[in-house]
Short mmCIF file of C-alpha atoms and ligand atoms in Angstrom, two decimals:
data_model
loop_
_atom_site.label_atom_id
_atom_site.label_comp_id
_atom_site.label_asym_id
_atom_site.label_seq_id
_atom_site.Cartn_x
_atom_site.Cartn_y
_atom_site.Cartn_z
CA MET A 1 18.26 -55.75 -51.58
CA THR A 2 15.04 -57.48 -52.68
CA THR A 3 11.60 -56.20 -51.84
CA GLU A 4 11.04 -59.18 -49.59
CA ALA A 5 14.24 -58.53 -47.69
CA ILE A 6 13.38 -54.83 -47.28
CA LEU A 7 9.92 -55.68 -45.90
CA VAL A 8 11.44 -58.13 -43.43
CA LYS A 9 14.00 -55.50 -42.41
CA LEU A 10 11.22 -52.96 -41.85
CA GLU A 11 9.37 -55.41 -39.58
CA GLU A 12 12.58 -56.03 -37.72
CA ILE A 13 13.27 -52.32 -37.21
CA LYS A 14 9.69 -51.83 -36.01
CA GLY A 15 9.81 -54.74 -33.57
CA ILE A 16 13.18 -53.97 -32.05
CA GLY A 17 12.45 -50.24 -31.99
CA LEU A 18 9.12 -50.54 -30.17
CA HIS A 19 10.53 -53.04 -27.74
CA GLY A 20 13.48 -50.79 -26.97
CA LEU A 21 11.17 -47.81 -26.54
CA GLU A 22 9.11 -49.58 -23.87
CA ALA A 23 12.27 -50.17 -21.86
CA ILE A 24 13.32 -46.50 -21.80
CA GLU A 25 12.83 -44.80 -18.40
CA THR A 26 14.38 -41.35 -18.86
CA LEU A 27 13.83 -38.48 -21.27
CA GLU A 28 17.54 -38.37 -21.95
CA TYR A 29 17.60 -41.95 -23.36
CA LEU A 30 14.47 -41.18 -25.32
CA GLU A 31 16.44 -38.67 -27.38
CA GLU A 32 19.11 -41.28 -28.08
CA TRP A 33 16.39 -43.66 -29.25
CA ARG A 34 14.96 -40.98 -31.57
CA VAL A 35 18.36 -40.43 -33.19
CA ALA A 36 18.87 -44.22 -33.58
CA TYR A 37 15.44 -45.04 -35.06
CA LEU A 38 14.23 -41.85 -36.71
CA GLY A 39 17.41 -39.82 -37.27
CA ARG A 40 19.02 -39.12 -40.68
CA ARG A 41 21.54 -41.93 -40.22
CA SER A 42 19.06 -44.47 -38.85
CA GLN A 43 18.52 -47.84 -40.59
CA LEU A 44 15.07 -46.70 -41.59
CA ALA A 45 16.39 -43.55 -43.31
CA GLN A 46 19.02 -45.63 -45.14
CA LEU A 47 16.36 -48.09 -46.33
CA LEU A 48 14.21 -45.25 -47.62
CA ARG A 49 17.17 -43.79 -49.51
CA GLY A 50 17.77 -47.22 -51.17
CA LEU A 51 14.24 -47.38 -52.64
CA SER A 52 15.32 -45.55 -55.79
CA SER A 53 16.84 -48.77 -57.21
CA LEU A 54 13.43 -50.54 -57.09
CA SER A 55 10.79 -50.63 -59.81
CA PHE A 56 7.83 -48.26 -59.63
CA GLU A 57 5.44 -50.96 -58.35
CA GLU A 58 7.92 -52.22 -55.77
CA ARG A 59 8.66 -48.64 -54.66
CA ARG A 60 4.93 -48.01 -54.08
CA LEU A 61 4.56 -51.12 -51.93
CA VAL A 62 7.75 -50.77 -49.94
CA GLY A 63 7.43 -46.96 -49.68
CA ALA A 64 3.94 -47.19 -48.19
CA ARG A 65 5.07 -49.80 -45.66
CA ALA A 66 8.18 -47.77 -44.76
CA ASN A 67 6.06 -44.63 -44.19
CA GLU A 68 3.65 -46.60 -41.97
CA THR A 69 6.58 -47.88 -39.93
CA LYS A 70 8.02 -44.38 -39.59
CA ALA A 71 4.65 -42.91 -38.53
CA LEU A 72 4.15 -45.67 -35.98
CA LEU A 73 7.61 -45.12 -34.49
CA GLU A 74 7.03 -41.35 -34.32
CA GLN A 75 3.64 -41.70 -32.57
CA SER A 76 5.03 -44.26 -30.14
CA LEU A 77 7.89 -41.88 -29.35
CA LEU A 78 5.45 -39.03 -28.52
CA LYS A 79 3.34 -41.28 -26.31
CA ARG A 80 6.36 -42.53 -24.41
CA GLU A 81 7.63 -38.97 -23.99
CA GLU A 82 4.29 -37.93 -22.49
CA ILE A 83 4.31 -40.85 -20.05
CA LEU A 84 7.86 -40.11 -18.93
CA LYS A 85 7.13 -36.37 -18.45
CA GLU A 86 4.11 -37.14 -16.30
CA ALA A 87 6.13 -39.55 -14.22
CA ASP A 88 8.85 -36.91 -13.80
CA ALA A 89 6.32 -34.27 -12.66
CA ALA A 90 4.75 -36.69 -10.17
CA LEU A 91 8.16 -37.54 -8.77
CA LEU A 92 9.05 -33.83 -8.44
CA SER A 93 5.87 -33.03 -6.56
CA THR A 94 6.46 -35.78 -4.01
CA LYS A 95 10.04 -34.62 -3.55
CA GLU A 96 8.99 -30.96 -3.09
CA GLU A 97 6.16 -31.62 -0.71
CA MET A 98 5.23 -28.49 1.23
CA ASP A 99 5.61 -28.53 4.99
CA ILE A 100 2.71 -26.39 6.13
CA THR A 101 3.89 -26.48 9.73
CA LEU A 102 6.92 -24.32 8.87
CA PRO A 103 6.53 -20.72 10.09
CA GLY A 104 6.02 -18.20 7.24
CA ARG A 105 8.62 -15.63 6.28
CA PRO A 106 7.79 -12.24 7.85
CA VAL A 107 6.87 -9.59 5.28
CA PRO A 108 7.98 -6.09 6.38
CA LEU A 109 4.89 -3.89 6.42
CA GLY A 110 4.93 -0.14 5.90
CA ARG A 111 2.56 2.09 7.84
CA LEU A 112 1.54 5.71 8.12
CA HIS A 113 3.84 8.03 10.04
CA PRO A 114 2.45 8.78 13.55
CA THR A 115 2.10 12.46 12.64
CA THR A 116 0.09 11.57 9.53
CA GLN A 117 -2.12 9.28 11.62
CA MET A 118 -2.72 12.05 14.18
CA VAL A 119 -3.35 14.68 11.47
CA ARG A 120 -5.94 12.40 9.87
CA GLU A 121 -7.62 11.63 13.17
CA ILE A 122 -7.89 15.33 14.07
CA CYS A 123 -9.07 16.37 10.58
CA ASN A 124 -11.70 13.60 10.61
CA ALA A 125 -13.04 14.89 13.94
CA PHE A 126 -13.56 18.31 12.35
CA VAL A 127 -14.85 16.90 9.05
CA SER A 128 -17.57 15.11 11.00
CA MET A 129 -18.54 18.54 12.39
CA GLY A 130 -18.92 19.97 8.88
CA PHE A 131 -15.41 21.33 8.19
CA GLN A 132 -13.61 20.95 4.85
CA VAL A 133 -9.90 20.05 4.60
CA VAL A 134 -7.75 22.50 2.58
CA GLU A 135 -3.99 22.63 2.06
CA GLY A 136 -1.67 25.51 1.21
CA PRO A 137 1.93 26.41 0.32
CA GLU A 138 4.80 25.86 2.73
CA VAL A 139 6.87 28.62 1.08
CA GLU A 140 4.83 31.71 1.85
CA TRP A 141 4.84 35.45 1.26
CA ASP A 142 5.42 37.80 4.19
CA HIS A 143 2.12 39.34 3.03
CA TYR A 144 0.09 36.27 4.05
CA ASN A 145 2.25 34.96 6.89
CA PHE A 146 2.22 38.33 8.70
CA GLU A 147 0.71 41.40 7.02
CA MET A 148 -2.76 40.00 6.30
CA LEU A 149 -2.82 38.68 9.88
CA ASN A 150 -2.58 42.16 11.37
CA ILE A 151 1.17 41.84 11.94
CA PRO A 152 2.76 44.71 9.99
CA LYS A 153 6.51 45.08 9.49
CA ASP A 154 8.38 45.95 12.69
CA HIS A 155 5.42 44.81 14.82
CA PRO A 156 6.89 43.32 18.01
CA ALA A 157 4.55 40.31 17.66
CA ARG A 158 6.77 39.09 14.79
CA ASP A 159 9.17 37.94 17.49
CA MET A 160 6.58 35.27 18.41
CA TRP A 161 7.52 33.47 15.21
CA ASN A 162 11.26 33.16 14.50
CA SER A 163 11.34 32.94 10.75
CA LEU A 164 13.42 31.11 8.16
CA TRP A 165 13.62 33.57 5.26
CA ILE A 166 14.10 32.60 1.64
CA ASP A 167 17.10 34.18 -0.05
CA TYR A 168 14.94 36.40 -2.26
CA ALA A 169 14.37 40.17 -2.15
CA ASP A 170 11.89 42.52 -3.85
CA GLU A 171 12.93 45.68 -5.76
CA ASP A 172 13.28 47.57 -2.44
CA GLY A 173 15.71 44.94 -1.18
CA GLU A 174 13.19 43.61 1.34
CA ARG A 175 13.01 39.87 2.05
CA THR A 176 9.42 38.94 1.27
CA MET A 177 9.37 35.16 1.17
CA LEU A 178 9.76 32.66 4.01
CA LEU A 179 8.99 29.13 5.13
CA ARG A 180 5.61 29.60 6.79
CA THR A 181 5.88 29.82 10.54
CA HIS A 182 2.28 28.72 11.11
CA THR A 183 -0.74 27.62 9.07
CA SER A 184 -2.60 30.88 9.84
CA PRO A 185 -1.66 32.49 6.47
CA MET A 186 -4.20 30.12 4.96
CA GLN A 187 -6.93 32.08 6.80
CA ALA A 188 -6.45 35.04 4.44
CA ARG A 189 -5.88 32.88 1.36
CA ILE A 190 -9.10 30.95 1.96
CA MET A 191 -11.25 33.99 2.72
CA GLU A 192 -9.90 35.83 -0.35
CA GLY A 193 -11.07 32.91 -2.47
CA MET A 194 -14.61 32.38 -1.14
CA ARG A 195 -17.62 34.04 0.41
CA PRO A 196 -18.98 32.98 3.82
CA PRO A 197 -20.01 30.57 5.20
CA VAL A 198 -16.43 29.30 5.65
CA ARG A 199 -15.62 26.20 7.67
CA VAL A 200 -12.17 24.75 6.97
CA VAL A 201 -9.28 22.97 8.62
CA VAL A 202 -5.78 23.28 7.17
CA PRO A 203 -3.16 20.66 8.06
CA GLY A 204 0.40 21.41 7.01
CA LYS A 205 4.05 21.68 7.83
CA CYS A 206 5.50 24.78 9.50
CA TYR A 207 9.07 25.94 10.12
CA ARG A 208 10.64 28.05 12.83
CA TYR A 209 14.20 29.23 13.43
CA GLU A 210 14.28 27.72 16.91
CA ALA A 211 16.58 25.55 18.98
CA THR A 212 15.01 22.13 19.40
CA ASP A 213 14.15 20.53 22.73
CA ALA A 214 11.75 17.86 24.01
CA THR A 215 8.68 19.91 23.02
CA HIS A 216 10.05 22.08 20.19
CA GLU A 217 11.07 21.08 16.67
CA TRP A 218 12.25 23.50 14.00
CA HIS A 219 9.78 21.84 11.60
CA PHE A 220 6.45 20.48 12.81
CA PHE A 221 2.82 20.20 11.78
CA GLN A 222 -0.02 22.50 12.63
CA ILE A 223 -3.73 22.26 11.95
CA GLU A 224 -5.48 25.56 11.45
CA GLY A 225 -9.24 25.91 11.82
CA LEU A 226 -11.42 28.73 10.56
CA ALA A 227 -15.18 29.26 10.69
CA VAL A 228 -16.75 32.52 9.45
CA ASP A 229 -20.41 33.33 8.94
CA GLU A 230 -23.13 35.68 10.12
CA GLY A 231 -23.72 35.44 13.87
CA ILE A 232 -20.80 33.22 14.91
CA THR A 233 -19.99 33.84 18.58
CA PHE A 234 -17.42 32.79 21.14
CA ALA A 235 -19.91 30.15 22.27
CA ASP A 236 -19.50 28.44 18.86
CA LEU A 237 -15.72 28.43 19.32
CA LYS A 238 -16.05 26.87 22.76
CA GLY A 239 -18.63 24.32 21.68
CA THR A 240 -16.63 23.20 18.63
CA LEU A 241 -13.32 22.89 20.47
CA TYR A 242 -14.94 21.18 23.44
CA GLU A 243 -16.43 18.58 21.11
CA PHE A 244 -13.03 18.16 19.42
CA ALA A 245 -11.33 17.54 22.79
CA ARG A 246 -13.94 14.94 23.73
CA ARG A 247 -13.50 13.10 20.43
CA ILE A 248 -9.70 12.99 20.61
CA PHE A 249 -9.14 12.58 24.34
CA GLY A 250 -12.38 10.93 25.49
CA PRO A 251 -15.80 11.96 26.84
CA GLN A 252 -14.53 12.68 30.39
CA ARG A 253 -12.40 15.67 29.35
CA ARG A 254 -13.04 19.15 30.70
CA VAL A 255 -11.69 22.22 28.88
CA ARG A 256 -10.42 25.57 30.02
CA PHE A 257 -10.02 28.81 28.05
CA ARG A 258 -7.69 31.55 29.23
CA CYS A 259 -6.84 34.90 27.68
CA ASP A 260 -3.90 34.86 25.31
CA TYR A 261 -2.58 37.20 22.66
CA PHE A 262 -2.41 36.63 18.91
CA PRO A 263 -2.62 39.77 16.72
CA PHE A 264 -5.12 38.15 14.33
CA VAL A 265 -7.79 37.27 16.90
CA GLU A 266 -9.71 39.32 19.44
CA PRO A 267 -10.28 38.06 22.05
CA GLY A 268 -7.50 35.47 21.88
CA VAL A 269 -7.33 32.42 24.12
CA ASP A 270 -5.32 29.36 24.84
CA MET A 271 -7.28 26.21 25.33
CA ALA A 272 -6.31 23.54 27.83
CA ILE A 273 -7.79 20.17 28.74
CA ASP A 274 -7.77 18.73 32.24
CA CYS A 275 -4.77 16.46 32.66
CA PHE A 276 -5.74 12.86 31.99
CA ALA A 277 -2.71 11.47 33.85
CA CYS A 278 -3.80 12.97 37.21
CA GLN A 279 -7.47 13.66 36.30
CA GLY A 280 -6.88 17.39 36.80
CA ARG A 281 -5.70 17.04 40.42
CA GLY A 282 -2.10 18.05 39.77
CA PHE A 283 -0.69 15.03 41.61
CA LEU A 284 -0.86 11.31 40.86
CA SER A 285 -1.90 9.88 44.24
CA SER A 286 -3.21 11.53 47.38
CA GLY A 287 -0.42 12.35 49.78
CA ALA A 288 2.20 12.22 46.98
CA GLU A 289 4.88 14.82 47.42
CA GLU A 290 5.72 15.08 43.75
CA GLY A 291 3.26 16.76 41.40
CA CYS A 292 2.04 15.19 38.13
CA ARG A 293 4.86 15.35 35.57
CA LEU A 294 2.60 15.61 32.54
CA CYS A 295 0.82 18.81 33.60
CA ARG A 296 3.64 19.95 35.91
CA GLY A 297 1.26 19.98 38.84
CA SER A 298 -1.19 22.45 37.31
CA GLY A 299 -3.92 19.92 36.46
CA TRP A 300 -4.25 21.45 32.94
CA ILE A 301 -2.50 20.85 29.60
CA GLU A 302 -2.52 23.59 26.96
CA ILE A 303 -3.27 22.24 23.52
CA MET A 304 -3.93 25.17 21.19
CA GLY A 305 -4.24 28.88 20.50
CA ALA A 306 -7.59 30.22 19.33
CA GLY A 307 -9.85 33.26 19.24
CA MET A 308 -12.43 35.31 17.36
CA VAL A 309 -11.12 36.44 13.97
CA HIS A 310 -9.91 40.05 14.27
CA PRO A 311 -12.12 42.60 12.42
CA LYS A 312 -8.99 43.93 10.67
CA VAL A 313 -8.33 40.46 9.19
CA LEU A 314 -11.92 40.27 7.94
CA GLU A 315 -11.67 43.77 6.44
CA GLY A 316 -8.39 42.86 4.76
CA VAL A 317 -10.02 40.10 2.74
CA GLY A 318 -13.10 42.19 1.89
CA TYR A 319 -15.52 40.72 4.46
CA ASP A 320 -17.71 43.27 6.31
CA PRO A 321 -16.95 42.74 10.03
CA THR A 322 -20.29 44.31 10.98
CA ILE A 323 -22.02 41.42 9.20
CA TYR A 324 -19.58 38.51 9.53
CA THR A 325 -17.81 37.12 12.55
CA GLY A 326 -15.76 33.97 12.98
CA PHE A 327 -13.37 31.96 15.08
CA ALA A 328 -9.95 30.48 14.34
CA PHE A 329 -7.65 28.08 16.09
CA GLY A 330 -4.23 26.50 15.57
CA LEU A 331 -2.92 23.32 17.19
CA GLY A 332 0.12 21.06 16.93
CA PRO A 333 -0.71 17.43 16.09
CA GLU A 334 2.68 16.15 17.30
CA ARG A 335 2.06 17.73 20.71
CA ILE A 336 -1.42 16.17 20.79
CA ALA A 337 0.06 12.75 19.87
CA MET A 338 2.67 13.18 22.62
CA LEU A 339 -0.08 13.73 25.16
CA LYS A 340 -2.29 10.99 23.87
CA TYR A 341 0.39 8.31 23.59
CA GLY A 342 2.78 9.40 26.35
CA ILE A 343 5.67 10.33 24.01
CA ASP A 344 8.23 12.35 25.93
CA ASP A 345 10.30 13.90 23.13
CA ILE A 346 8.98 15.55 19.96
CA ARG A 347 12.32 14.95 18.19
CA LEU A 348 11.47 11.25 17.99
CA PHE A 349 8.92 12.04 15.27
CA TYR A 350 11.59 13.08 12.77
CA SER A 351 14.63 11.03 13.76
CA ASN A 352 13.65 8.07 11.57
CA ASP A 353 14.17 5.60 14.39
CA LEU A 354 12.26 2.42 13.51
CA ARG A 355 12.08 1.38 17.17
CA PHE A 356 9.86 4.43 17.70
CA LEU A 357 8.02 4.52 14.38
CA SER A 358 7.02 0.85 14.41
CA GLN A 359 5.09 1.30 17.67
CA PHE A 360 2.30 3.15 15.83
C1 LIG B 401 0.27 29.89 16.38
O1 LIG B 401 1.10 29.49 15.60
C2 LIG B 401 -1.01 30.52 15.91
N1 LIG B 401 -0.98 30.66 14.50
C3 LIG B 401 -2.18 29.67 16.41
C4 LIG B 401 -3.51 30.37 16.28
C5 LIG B 401 -4.27 30.14 15.14
C6 LIG B 401 -3.95 31.21 17.28
C7 LIG B 401 -5.49 30.77 15.00
C8 LIG B 401 -5.16 31.86 17.12
C9 LIG B 401 -5.94 31.62 16.02
P1 LIG B 401 1.55 28.97 18.44
O2 LIG B 401 2.85 29.58 18.12
O3 LIG B 401 1.19 28.93 19.88
O4 LIG B 401 0.36 29.70 17.71
O5 LIG B 401 1.49 27.50 17.83
C10 LIG B 401 0.31 26.76 17.85
C11 LIG B 401 0.61 25.28 18.18
O6 LIG B 401 1.62 24.81 17.31
C12 LIG B 401 1.18 25.09 19.58
O7 LIG B 401 0.14 24.94 20.52
C13 LIG B 401 1.97 23.83 19.44
O8 LIG B 401 1.14 22.71 19.56
C14 LIG B 401 2.45 23.89 18.00
N2 LIG B 401 3.85 24.39 17.97
C15 LIG B 401 4.28 25.66 18.00
N3 LIG B 401 5.61 25.71 17.96
C16 LIG B 401 6.05 24.44 17.89
C17 LIG B 401 7.35 23.82 17.80
N4 LIG B 401 8.48 24.52 17.75
N5 LIG B 401 7.42 22.47 17.74
C18 LIG B 401 6.28 21.73 17.75
N6 LIG B 401 5.04 22.25 17.82
C19 LIG B 401 4.91 23.58 17.89
#
């Protein structure tokens, strides 16, 4: 082939190629065009391979022109590819238009367990009165659960707490470890570890070997409170617990303290609030035959045990009871939540029923 003929052929390839490229509307055909005009078997590639038969001068002229043609075709290919991709993207976005009137998909939300919410609310009430929050072990020694609380072995008061013992015995064959039956063992643990003034609340799980019913679980939470310092009196106990009742149940609440027995306090009391269903009247409407179901007609609802820390408990941890005095209390947050939210069965808290749990 002469130089002239090759140059004409190059012009022809360029012209037809560019014309064809303009007509291509899809990326798929673009690839076919690339193979046809720039591939190894394309006319252009064959022309370039045939240059070896030309003289040096002719090769320089034709080679330069062939390279220009190739570069032009390559650039035009890239440009066309860009245009087609943009057009594709624009088409896709119109096809996938978002309908903002469609309702969103619900996202299942987790939340805190009602007991946890109640525990936090109660602890916060005491924290705002200057108490610290402390936690302790659920598997406890007999020593702390009973002995340090003035409940020696064979003391009849042990029957107040039906215990779940751990299968572990000391060298005398005595079972000495149990699931704590209340949070009171933390009283001794805390006092052993610090000097007065002490002001703590201890939330935590407790276990009792008991049949369950609407107000009793075999595992439940308690919140223990302990305040020890010089000159603490029963008036401090009353004032603190009265303020607590007002914060949790509202400013209208009245409180009542009656004698009760716990071996680790003296005097011991149970604290009750006036029933907020019947406003302490014992019946819901005047003339009603049936008494209020919440307080069983008494007008009062017991919410916790409390008392002045027994001198023997103070002595046991090395505090001088002639200098230091204190008060302690223990309450059940599930029972408080039941009162506050009208829940009629404590077993609902631990039955994992979403219909109940999702109400809180
Ligand atoms: C005690 O456990 C004492 N440690 C409380 C105490 C602390 C008294 C400090 C004096 C000074 P009691 O057994 O009454 O007391 O339990 C206290 C609270 O725990 C109860 O008022 C109740 O709210 C809750 N409670 C007790 N047993 C159960 C149970 N089986 N299920 C759910 N809550 C319970």
